[in-house]
Structure formats: C-alpha cells, structure tokens
Coordinates of C-alpha atoms in Angstrom, one line a residue:
X1 CA 95.7 191.6 96.5
X2 CA 95.2 188.4 98.5
X3 CA 92.9 188.6 101.5
X4 CA 94.8 188.7 104.8
X5 CA 94.5 185.4 106.7
X6 CA 92.5 185.4 110.0
X7 CA 94.4 184.0 112.9
X8 CA 93.1 183.3 116.4
X9 CA 95.5 182.9 119.4
X10 CA 94.2 181.3 122.6
X11 CA 96.6 181.6 125.6
X12 CA 96.4 180.8 129.3
X13 CA 99.3 182.9 130.7
X14 CA 101.4 185.9 130.0
X15 CA 104.4 184.0 128.5
X16 CA 102.2 181.8 126.4
X17 CA 100.4 184.9 125.1
X18 CA 103.8 186.2 124.0
X19 CA 104.7 182.8 122.4
X20 CA 101.3 182.6 120.7
X21 CA 101.3 186.0 119.2
X22 CA 105.0 185.9 118.0
X23 CA 104.4 182.4 116.6
X24 CA 101.4 183.7 114.6
X25 CA 103.5 186.5 113.2
X26 CA 106.2 184.2 112.1
X27 CA 103.9 181.6 110.6
X28 CA 101.5 184.0 108.9
X29 CA 103.3 187.3 108.6
X30 CA 100.3 189.1 106.9
X31 CA 97.3 188.4 109.1
X32 CA 94.5 189.8 111.1
X33 CA 94.8 188.7 114.8
X34 CA 92.1 187.9 117.2
X35 CA 93.3 187.2 120.7
X36 CA 91.7 185.1 123.5
X37 CA 92.7 184.3 127.0
X38 CA 91.5 181.0 128.5
X39 CA 89.8 181.8 131.8
X40 CA 91.6 180.2 134.8
X41 CA 93.9 180.8 137.8
X42 CA 96.8 182.0 135.6
X43 CA 94.8 184.4 133.5
X44 CA 97.3 187.4 133.2
X45 CA 96.5 190.9 134.3
X46 CA 96.7 193.9 132.0
X47 CA 100.0 194.8 133.5
X48 CA 101.4 191.4 132.8
X49 CA 100.2 191.5 129.2
X50 CA 101.8 194.9 128.7
X51 CA 105.2 193.7 129.8
X52 CA 105.6 190.7 127.5
X53 CA 106.6 192.9 124.6
X54 CA 103.9 192.2 122.0
X55 CA 101.5 195.0 121.0
X56 CA 97.9 193.9 120.3
X57 CA 94.4 194.8 121.3
X58 CA 93.3 193.4 124.7
X59 CA 92.4 189.8 124.2
X60 CA 88.9 188.5 125.2
X61 CA 88.6 186.2 128.1
X62 CA 86.7 183.0 127.3
X63 CA 86.1 179.4 128.5
X64 CA 87.0 176.5 126.4
X65 CA 83.4 176.0 125.3
X66 CA 83.1 179.7 124.4
X67 CA 86.2 179.5 122.3
X68 CA 85.0 176.5 120.4
X69 CA 81.8 178.4 119.7
X70 CA 83.9 181.3 118.4
X71 CA 86.0 179.3 116.0
X72 CA 82.9 177.6 114.6
X73 CA 81.2 180.9 114.1
X74 CA 84.1 183.1 112.9
X75 CA 85.9 180.6 110.6
X76 CA 89.5 181.5 111.3
X77 CA 92.2 180.3 108.9
X78 CA 94.7 179.4 111.6
X79 CA 94.3 178.8 115.4
X80 CA 97.3 178.9 117.6
X81 CA 96.9 177.1 120.9
X82 CA 99.3 178.6 123.4
X83 CA 98.1 176.4 126.3
X84 CA 99.1 173.7 128.8
X85 CA 98.7 170.2 127.4
X86 CA 95.4 169.4 129.0
X87 CA 93.8 172.6 127.6
X88 CA 95.2 171.8 124.1
X89 CA 93.7 168.3 124.3
X90 CA 90.3 169.7 125.3
X91 CA 90.3 172.1 122.3
X92 CA 91.4 169.4 119.9
X93 CA 88.6 167.1 121.0
X94 CA 86.2 170.0 120.8
X95 CA 87.3 170.7 117.3
X96 CA 86.9 167.0 116.4
X97 CA 83.3 167.3 117.6
X98 CA 82.8 170.4 115.5
X99 CA 84.3 168.8 112.4
X100 CA 83.9 165.0 112.6
X101 CA 84.5 164.6 108.9
X102 CA 86.9 166.3 106.4
X103 CA 85.9 169.9 106.2
X104 CA 87.1 173.5 105.6
X105 CA 88.3 174.2 109.1
X106 CA 91.2 176.2 110.7
X107 CA 94.7 174.9 110.8
X108 CA 95.4 174.0 114.4
X109 CA 99.0 174.9 115.7
X110 CA 100.5 174.3 119.1
X111 CA 103.9 173.9 120.7
X112 CA 105.9 174.8 123.8
X113 CA 106.8 178.2 125.2
X114 CA 110.4 177.3 126.2
X115 CA 112.7 174.6 127.6
X116 CA 111.0 171.2 127.7
X117 CA 112.6 169.4 130.6
X118 CA 109.7 167.7 132.4
X119 CA 106.6 165.6 131.6
X120 CA 107.8 165.1 128.0
X121 CA 105.6 162.2 127.1
X122 CA 102.5 163.5 129.0
X123 CA 102.7 167.0 127.5
X124 CA 103.4 165.8 124.0
X125 CA 100.6 163.2 123.8
X126 CA 98.2 165.9 125.1
X127 CA 99.2 168.0 122.1
X128 CA 98.9 165.2 119.6
X129 CA 96.1 165.8 117.1
X130 CA 97.1 169.3 116.1
X131 CA 98.0 169.9 112.5
X132 CA 101.3 171.4 113.4
X133 CA 103.3 170.7 116.6
X134 CA 106.2 173.1 116.7
X135 CA 109.5 172.0 118.2
X136 CA 111.9 174.8 119.3
X137 CA 115.0 173.0 118.1
X138 CA 116.4 169.9 116.3
X139 CA 116.9 168.3 119.7
X140 CA 113.3 168.8 120.6
X141 CA 112.0 167.7 117.2
X142 CA 113.9 164.4 117.5
X143 CA 112.5 163.8 121.0
X144 CA 109.0 164.7 120.0
X145 CA 109.0 162.3 117.0
X146 CA 110.4 159.5 119.2
X147 CA 107.6 159.9 121.7
X148 CA 104.9 159.8 119.0
X149 CA 106.4 157.0 117.1
X150 CA 107.0 155.1 120.3
X151 CA 103.2 154.8 120.9
X152 CA 102.4 154.2 117.2
X153 CA 101.0 157.7 116.7
X154 CA 101.5 159.8 113.5
X155 CA 104.6 162.1 114.0
X156 CA 104.1 164.1 110.8
X157 CA 102.8 167.2 112.6
X158 CA 106.1 167.7 114.4
X159 CA 107.9 170.7 112.7
X160 CA 111.3 172.0 113.7
X161 CA 111.5 175.8 114.3
X162 CA 113.0 177.9 117.1
X163 CA 111.6 180.0 119.9
X164 CA 109.6 182.7 118.0
X165 CA 110.6 185.5 120.3
X166 CA 114.4 185.1 119.9
X167 CA 115.6 188.5 118.7
X168 CA 117.2 191.7 119.8
X169 CA 120.5 193.5 119.1
X170 CA 123.7 191.5 119.3
X171 CA 125.7 191.9 122.5
X172 CA 128.5 194.4 122.4
X173 CA 130.9 193.8 125.3
X174 CA 131.9 196.8 127.4
X175 CA 135.4 195.5 128.2
X176 CA 136.2 192.3 130.0
X177 CA 134.1 192.9 133.1
X178 CA 130.3 192.7 133.5
X179 CA 128.8 196.0 134.5
X180 CA 125.1 194.9 134.6
X181 CA 124.1 191.5 135.9
X182 CA 120.6 190.2 135.4
X183 CA 119.3 187.4 137.6
X184 CA 116.2 186.0 135.9
X185 CA 114.2 184.3 138.6
X186 CA 111.4 181.8 138.1
X187 CA 108.0 181.4 139.9
X188 CA 108.5 177.8 141.1
X189 CA 112.2 176.9 140.5
X190 CA 113.4 176.4 143.1
X191 CA 110.3 176.0 145.1
X192 CA 111.4 176.0 148.8
X193 CA 111.7 179.2 150.8
X194 CA 115.2 178.3 152.0
X195 CA 116.5 177.8 148.4
X196 CA 115.0 181.0 147.1
X197 CA 116.2 183.0 150.0
X198 CA 119.7 181.5 149.4
X199 CA 119.7 182.5 145.7
X200 CA 118.5 186.0 146.6
X201 CA 121.2 186.5 149.2
X202 CA 123.9 185.3 146.8
X203 CA 122.7 187.8 144.2
X204 CA 122.8 190.6 146.9
X205 CA 126.2 189.3 148.0
X206 CA 127.5 189.5 144.4
X207 CA 126.4 193.1 144.3
X208 CA 128.3 193.8 147.6
X209 CA 131.4 192.2 146.3
X210 CA 131.2 194.2 143.1
X211 CA 130.1 197.7 143.9
X212 CA 130.9 198.8 140.4
X213 CA 128.2 196.4 139.0
X214 CA 124.5 196.8 138.9
X215 CA 122.6 193.6 139.8
X216 CA 119.0 193.4 138.6
X217 CA 116.6 190.8 140.0
X218 CA 114.3 190.3 137.1
X219 CA 110.8 189.3 138.4
X220 CA 108.0 187.6 136.5
X221 CA 105.1 188.9 138.5
X222 CA 104.0 191.0 141.4
X223 CA 102.5 189.5 144.6
X224 CA 98.9 188.5 143.8
X225 CA 99.6 187.9 140.2
X226 CA 100.0 184.4 138.8
X227 CA 101.9 182.8 135.9
X228 CA 101.7 179.2 134.7
X229 CA 103.5 178.0 137.8
X230 CA 102.4 179.0 141.3
X231 CA 104.7 181.3 143.2
X232 CA 104.3 180.6 146.9
X233 CA 107.4 182.4 147.9
X234 CA 107.7 185.7 146.0
X235 CA 111.2 187.2 145.9
X236 CA 109.6 190.6 146.8
X237 CA 108.7 189.4 150.2
X238 CA 112.0 187.5 150.7
X239 CA 113.9 190.7 149.9
X240 CA 112.1 192.5 152.7
X241 CA 113.7 190.0 155.2
X242 CA 117.3 190.5 154.1
X243 CA 119.1 192.1 157.1
X244 CA 119.9 195.7 156.1
X245 CA 117.9 195.2 152.8
X246 CA 119.3 194.9 149.3
X247 CA 122.5 196.9 148.6
X248 CA 122.1 200.1 146.6
X249 CA 123.4 198.5 143.4
X250 CA 120.9 195.6 143.6
X251 CA 117.3 196.1 142.9
X252 CA 114.1 194.3 141.8
X253 CA 112.9 195.0 138.3
X254 CA 109.9 194.1 136.1
X255 CA 109.5 194.6 132.4
X256 CA 110.0 192.9 129.1
X257 CA 112.9 190.4 129.2
X258 CA 114.2 191.6 125.8
X259 CA 114.4 195.2 127.0
X260 CA 116.1 194.1 130.2
X261 CA 118.7 192.1 128.2
X262 CA 119.4 195.2 126.1
X263 CA 121.7 196.5 128.9
X264 CA 122.9 193.2 130.3
X265 CA 126.5 192.0 130.4
X266 CA 125.7 188.7 132.2
X267 CA 122.5 186.7 132.5
X268 CA 122.1 184.4 135.6
X269 CA 119.3 181.9 136.1
X270 CA 118.5 178.5 137.4
X271 CA 116.8 177.2 134.2
X272 CA 114.7 180.0 132.7
X273 CA 114.1 180.2 129.0
X274 CA 115.6 183.7 129.3
X275 CA 119.0 181.8 129.1
X276 CA 118.2 180.9 125.5
X277 CA 117.2 184.5 124.7
X278 CA 120.4 185.7 126.2
X279 CA 122.6 183.1 124.4
X280 CA 120.9 184.0 121.1
X281 CA 122.2 187.5 121.6
X282 CA 125.7 186.2 122.6
X283 CA 125.4 187.6 126.1
X284 CA 127.5 185.7 128.7
X285 CA 125.0 183.4 130.4
X286 CA 125.3 181.4 133.7
X287 CA 123.0 178.5 134.6
X288 CA 123.4 178.1 138.4
X289 CA 124.7 174.9 139.9
X290 CA 124.6 176.0 143.5
X291 CA 121.6 173.8 144.3
X292 CA 122.9 170.9 142.3
X293 CA 122.2 169.9 138.7
X294 CA 118.8 168.2 139.0
X295 CA 115.8 167.3 136.9
X296 CA 113.6 169.0 139.4
X297 CA 115.4 172.3 138.8
X298 CA 115.6 171.9 135.0
X299 CA 119.2 172.9 134.8
X300 CA 120.1 169.4 133.6
X301 CA 118.8 170.6 130.3
X302 CA 121.9 172.7 130.0
X303 CA 124.4 169.9 130.3
X304 CA 127.1 170.5 127.6
X305 CA 126.1 174.1 127.1
X306 CA 129.2 175.6 128.7
X307 CA 127.0 177.7 130.9
X308 CA 126.8 175.8 134.1
X309 CA 128.4 177.8 136.9
X310 CA 128.0 178.7 140.6
X311 CA 127.8 182.1 142.3
X312 CA 131.3 181.5 143.7
X313 CA 132.6 181.3 140.2
X314 CA 130.7 184.3 139.1
X315 CA 131.9 186.2 142.1
X316 CA 135.5 185.4 140.9
X317 CA 134.8 186.9 137.5
X318 CA 133.7 184.0 135.3
X319 CA 131.7 185.0 132.2
X320 CA 130.4 181.7 130.7
X321 CA 130.1 181.4 126.9
X322 CA 127.8 178.9 125.2
X323 CA 129.1 175.9 123.4
X324 CA 128.5 176.3 119.6
X325 CA 127.6 172.7 119.0
X326 CA 125.1 172.6 121.9
X327 CA 123.6 175.9 120.9
X328 CA 123.0 174.6 117.3
X329 CA 121.2 171.5 118.6
X330 CA 119.0 173.7 120.8
X331 CA 117.9 176.0 117.9
X332 CA 120.0 178.9 119.2
X333 CA 122.3 180.7 116.8
X334 CA 124.2 183.5 118.5
X335 CA 123.6 186.9 117.0
X336 CA 126.4 188.0 114.7
X337 CA 127.3 184.5 113.6
X338 CA 128.1 184.2 109.8
X339 CA 125.3 183.2 107.5
X340 CA 122.6 184.5 105.1
X341 CA 121.4 188.1 105.7
X342 CA 118.5 188.4 108.1
X343 CA 115.8 189.4 105.6
X344 CA 113.0 186.9 106.0
X345 CA 109.4 188.1 106.4
X346 CA 109.2 186.5 109.9
X347 CA 111.8 189.0 111.2
X348 CA 109.7 192.1 110.6
X349 CA 106.9 193.6 112.6
X350 CA 106.1 194.8 116.1
X351 CA 107.5 191.7 117.8
X352 CA 111.0 192.1 116.5
X353 CA 111.7 195.7 115.8
X354 CA 113.9 197.6 118.2
X355 CA 114.2 201.3 119.2
X356 CA 114.2 203.7 116.3
X357 CA 117.7 204.1 115.0
X358 CA 119.0 201.2 117.1
X359 CA 121.1 198.2 116.1
X360 CA 119.7 195.7 113.6
X361 CA 117.5 193.0 115.2
X362 CA 118.1 189.3 114.7
X363 CA 115.4 186.7 114.6
X364 CA 115.7 182.9 115.0
X365 CA 117.9 181.1 112.5
X366 CA 118.9 177.5 111.9
X367 CA 122.5 176.4 112.6
X368 CA 123.2 177.1 108.9
X369 CA 121.8 180.6 109.2
X370 CA 118.5 180.1 107.4
X371 CA 115.1 181.3 108.5
X372 CA 114.1 178.9 111.3
X373 CA 110.4 179.3 110.4
X374 CA 110.6 178.8 106.6
X375 CA 109.6 175.1 106.8
X376 CA 106.8 175.7 109.3
X377 CA 105.5 178.6 107.2
X378 CA 105.4 176.4 104.1
X379 CA 103.6 173.6 106.0
X380 CA 100.9 176.0 107.2
X381 CA 100.5 177.5 103.7
X382 CA 100.1 174.0 102.3
X383 CA 97.4 173.1 104.8
X384 CA 95.6 176.4 104.1
X385 CA 95.6 175.6 100.4
X386 CA 93.8 172.3 100.9
X387 CA 90.1 172.3 100.0
X388 CA 89.4 170.3 103.2
X389 CA 91.3 169.1 106.2
X390 CA 90.6 165.8 108.0
X391 CA 89.0 165.8 111.3
X392 CA 91.5 166.2 114.2
X393 CA 92.7 162.8 115.4
X394 CA 94.3 163.0 118.8
X395 CA 96.2 159.9 120.1
X396 CA 94.1 160.0 123.4
X397 CA 90.6 158.7 122.8
X398 CA 88.1 156.8 124.8
X399 CA 89.7 153.7 123.5
X400 CA 93.4 154.5 124.3
X401 CA 92.8 156.5 127.5
X402 CA 89.3 155.8 128.9
X403 CA 90.4 156.5 132.5
X404 CA 92.3 159.7 131.7
X405 CA 90.7 161.6 128.8
X406 CA 87.2 162.1 130.3
X407 CA 88.7 163.9 133.4
X408 CA 90.7 166.2 131.2
X409 CA 87.7 167.1 129.1
X410 CA 85.4 167.5 132.2
X411 CA 87.8 170.1 133.7
X412 CA 87.0 172.2 130.7
X413 CA 83.3 171.4 130.8
X414 CA 83.3 169.1 127.8
X415 CA 81.6 165.8 127.6
X416 CA 83.6 162.7 126.8
X417 CA 82.8 163.1 123.1
X418 CA 84.2 166.7 123.1
X419 CA 80.8 168.5 123.0
X420 CA 80.2 171.2 125.6
X421 CA 78.3 170.2 128.7
X422 CA 74.9 172.0 129.3
X423 CA 75.5 175.6 130.3
X424 CA 79.3 175.5 129.5
X425 CA 79.1 178.2 126.8
X426 CA 77.4 181.2 128.4
X427 CA 75.2 183.2 126.1
X428 CA 75.7 186.9 126.9
X429 CA 73.4 188.2 124.1
X430 CA 70.9 190.6 125.7
X431 CA 72.8 190.7 129.0
X432 CA 73.2 194.2 130.4
X433 CA 76.7 195.8 130.6
X434 CA 76.3 196.2 134.3
X435 CA 75.7 192.5 134.8
X436 CA 78.8 191.6 132.6
X437 CA 80.9 194.1 134.7
X438 CA 79.7 192.6 137.9
X439 CA 80.5 189.1 136.8
X440 CA 84.0 190.2 135.8
X441 CA 84.6 191.9 139.2
X442 CA 83.4 188.8 141.0
X443 CA 85.6 186.6 138.9
X444 CA 88.6 188.8 139.6
X445 CA 87.8 188.8 143.4
X446 CA 87.6 185.0 143.4
X447 CA 91.0 184.9 141.6
X448 CA 92.5 187.3 144.2
X449 CA 91.2 185.1 147.0
X450 CA 92.7 182.0 145.4
X451 CA 96.1 183.7 144.9
X452 CA 96.1 185.0 148.5
X453 CA 95.5 181.5 149.7
X454 CA 98.4 180.1 147.6
X455 CA 100.9 182.8 148.6
X456 CA 99.9 183.6 152.2
X457 CA 97.7 180.9 153.7
X458 CA 99.2 177.7 152.2
X459 CA 102.8 178.3 153.3
X460 CA 101.6 179.0 156.9
X461 CA 99.6 175.7 156.9
X462 CA 102.5 173.8 155.5
X463 CA 104.9 175.2 158.2
X464 CA 102.3 174.3 160.9
X465 CA 102.1 170.8 159.5
X466 CA 105.9 170.4 159.9
X467 CA 105.9 171.2 163.6

C-alpha cells in the first residue's frame, strides 16, 4: 500500500484556512495534514476556525521564518499556501533560499479563496513562482495567463479548477416564494457606516414587508475578531441602533455558510463569494445594485450573471437565476445539471459530506460535468513523481523589483535573499510551558488592543477629523 502523502497548509485567516484544507483534500485525497496559521492581525480564533466547516486538529501558529524551518525539517510532499500575495511571495523566496538548486522539495501550491476583482496584476505576480497557481474558473485562468505572459513570465503553473468548497445538496424550491432569505454581509464591502446601515435597514425592511419570511443576516465574525479585511463598522453594533430593533423575523446568525445555505430560498449579497456557493446549489441569488455597480464594491464581477438586483426588486418578489453561460465561465455548474455521475475522489471526505441520510452532495465540476480538479490532481502527481524539482523562480527578484521586493520580505523578517533575519525563527526548545503560555496570552492581548483600535478608536478619530 503506497505511503500517504504529507501535506502542509499555511493560512492567514479563517476563510483561507477553509480554502487551503479543502484544496489539499481535492489535490491529494489520501494524505496526512499538518496545519499552520501565519501569525498576524487576522489570525482566526478557535471559534472562527470551528465555523468554517472543515474538521482538523488545531493548527499551529507560526511566523514565516518558523514555517520555513518546519518545511525544511519535516520534508512535506505538498505545501498549500493559503495566504495573501505578499506572504506567498515571502514563502516562495524563503523556499528558494532553502533549495537554490534542483532538489527533492515540496510541491508549492497557491491560489485565491474567491472572487478576484481587485489588484489582479499585483496579487498574481506576488504568487508567481509557485509550482501550481490555481484558478477558480476558465475566466480566471485566461486572465492569470494573460498577466504572466504580459510581463514575460512563465504561465505554465496556472491550472484551471473551481472553488474547492463548492458543494452541498441541490436546492429544492418550496413553492414560488422565498421563505428564508440569507443576507451574506462582508467585513469591508461596503466600508462606510452610512452604506452598511442602509443595507441593514433594507434587510430589516424586507422582513417587515414579508412577515412570512425569515431574514438571516449572516455575519463573518464577532466584534473583536478579524478576517482578512478589517471591519470597522460591525453589523452587530449597527443593528443596536435601528429604531425599535430588528423585527422578530430578522436576526443575526453565525455559522458555516454551507449549513446556512441548506435552508435558504434566496441568497442576497453585495459581492461575497457566498454567491458562487449559492449559485452552485441552484439557489436564487441576488447581487445588490443599490449602491451602484462599482469596482470598489466588487459587484461588477457579476455583470452578465443574471443576478444583479436591488432590494426594491427583491421586495417585489424577484428571485434571480444565474445565466448558464456566465456560470460556466466562472467555474460554477449548478447542482442537478446533467453530466457524468459525481463519483470522483475529490468529492468524498469530511469537507463534502452532508448530514447522515441527507441528499447527495455535489462537488465542483467543469461546464461539461467532469471533475474540476482532475487536471490539477494530475499535475501535482506528476510533480511528486519527479526525482527533483527546480528551485522556485518568482518573477519578482532584486533585478525586476529592487524597490518593492525587499520591503515585502522585511515585513516577514526575511533578508533580501530570502534567508531569515537574525532572531526571526524563535527557538522554543527548552522553554518552559509557563513561558510559552505567557507569550501566547500577551500576543492575544496585543491583538485585542489592535482590533479595539480599529473598530472603536479609528472611527471616532476619523469622524473628528471630518468636523
């Protein structure tokens, strides 16, 4: 029996942890997982990790330098980098310093956790140098290759897949009316207090107009917790300021998005990746136009989707349906669409199974109905079979970006050549358990102070500055 592959996932937020683990399961179905969280302001809490819907041991918290020491010592087969672009670039240059010549090293995989609607060139070039750069759709794959080829960089790593966590039971309409409406909010879209208060009031107003419906405001985090994007105006606090409060049939909810969608008849959002999860399950999905269709909001990504709508239209009973051509280009194949049986190895395991005895689950498929991860799985298998892999070769070097790259590496305590700066990798051998716990508590206290400053102090200072 072949030995199970060893896979390490390094993530820097709750959603990227979900993406990283589910990606690992689809690329290497039979593996032993080691999880790591990159220490930073968005490091998720245990509650946040518990809500993303992937069951694993608690990941270890590390710095970039500490992670590089780990992958050198442990010799993983595959490393999934579920990080923002700058952190990916730092790990790639660190790996290049570890393996400056062809060697037996881990396959380096990275990609995006959802809709890519901003900083396309910047984010992609920061990910260049990985062995596999996953694109969540044919549309994304074409854009990614165009960016790399446009600067003369090798685009061979770009591999078309789909969002790894697409799944869940197909939607079964309960008549022609929506009984449960889910408003999936986002931490920083929109970012102004007035716009966020407007959207919340419209959701509450929808509940008042339709007392037979339940309106769920699906939140990403609790006050004091952070995601990738800063949330200066939490909906929890805005809800407290609604005159008379939220109606009885409108409430704030947390939890795994897939489980929330299990009971949804309509998903409403500005530009959340939850829209793609919803469309995959053929749930009516509305991408709001109330605040305009703008790049800053990300809803421009849904042009042609058939899902753009306003609260007024939803109040009047509209239940938008996705355009099949647009969905196919975005790597979304609605559940129940005709095609090959859903039997691929990537659609099994804890990330995809539903309640015992529940409806069959559906994983990501191509427009033709084939396993969306088959090509990527074969590519990783081919790289694993190689006796040696070349040294990582990111596009950004001290020659191509001498005024940009050193700053990125320095933020992760790496020297311009990718080696750790003195003291960057803390050695805890021989350190007492009490000292480690004290350091962890101090770190969490510092994070709490930072989050308090972002959510409480910064808005006040900003308002004072506008007087």
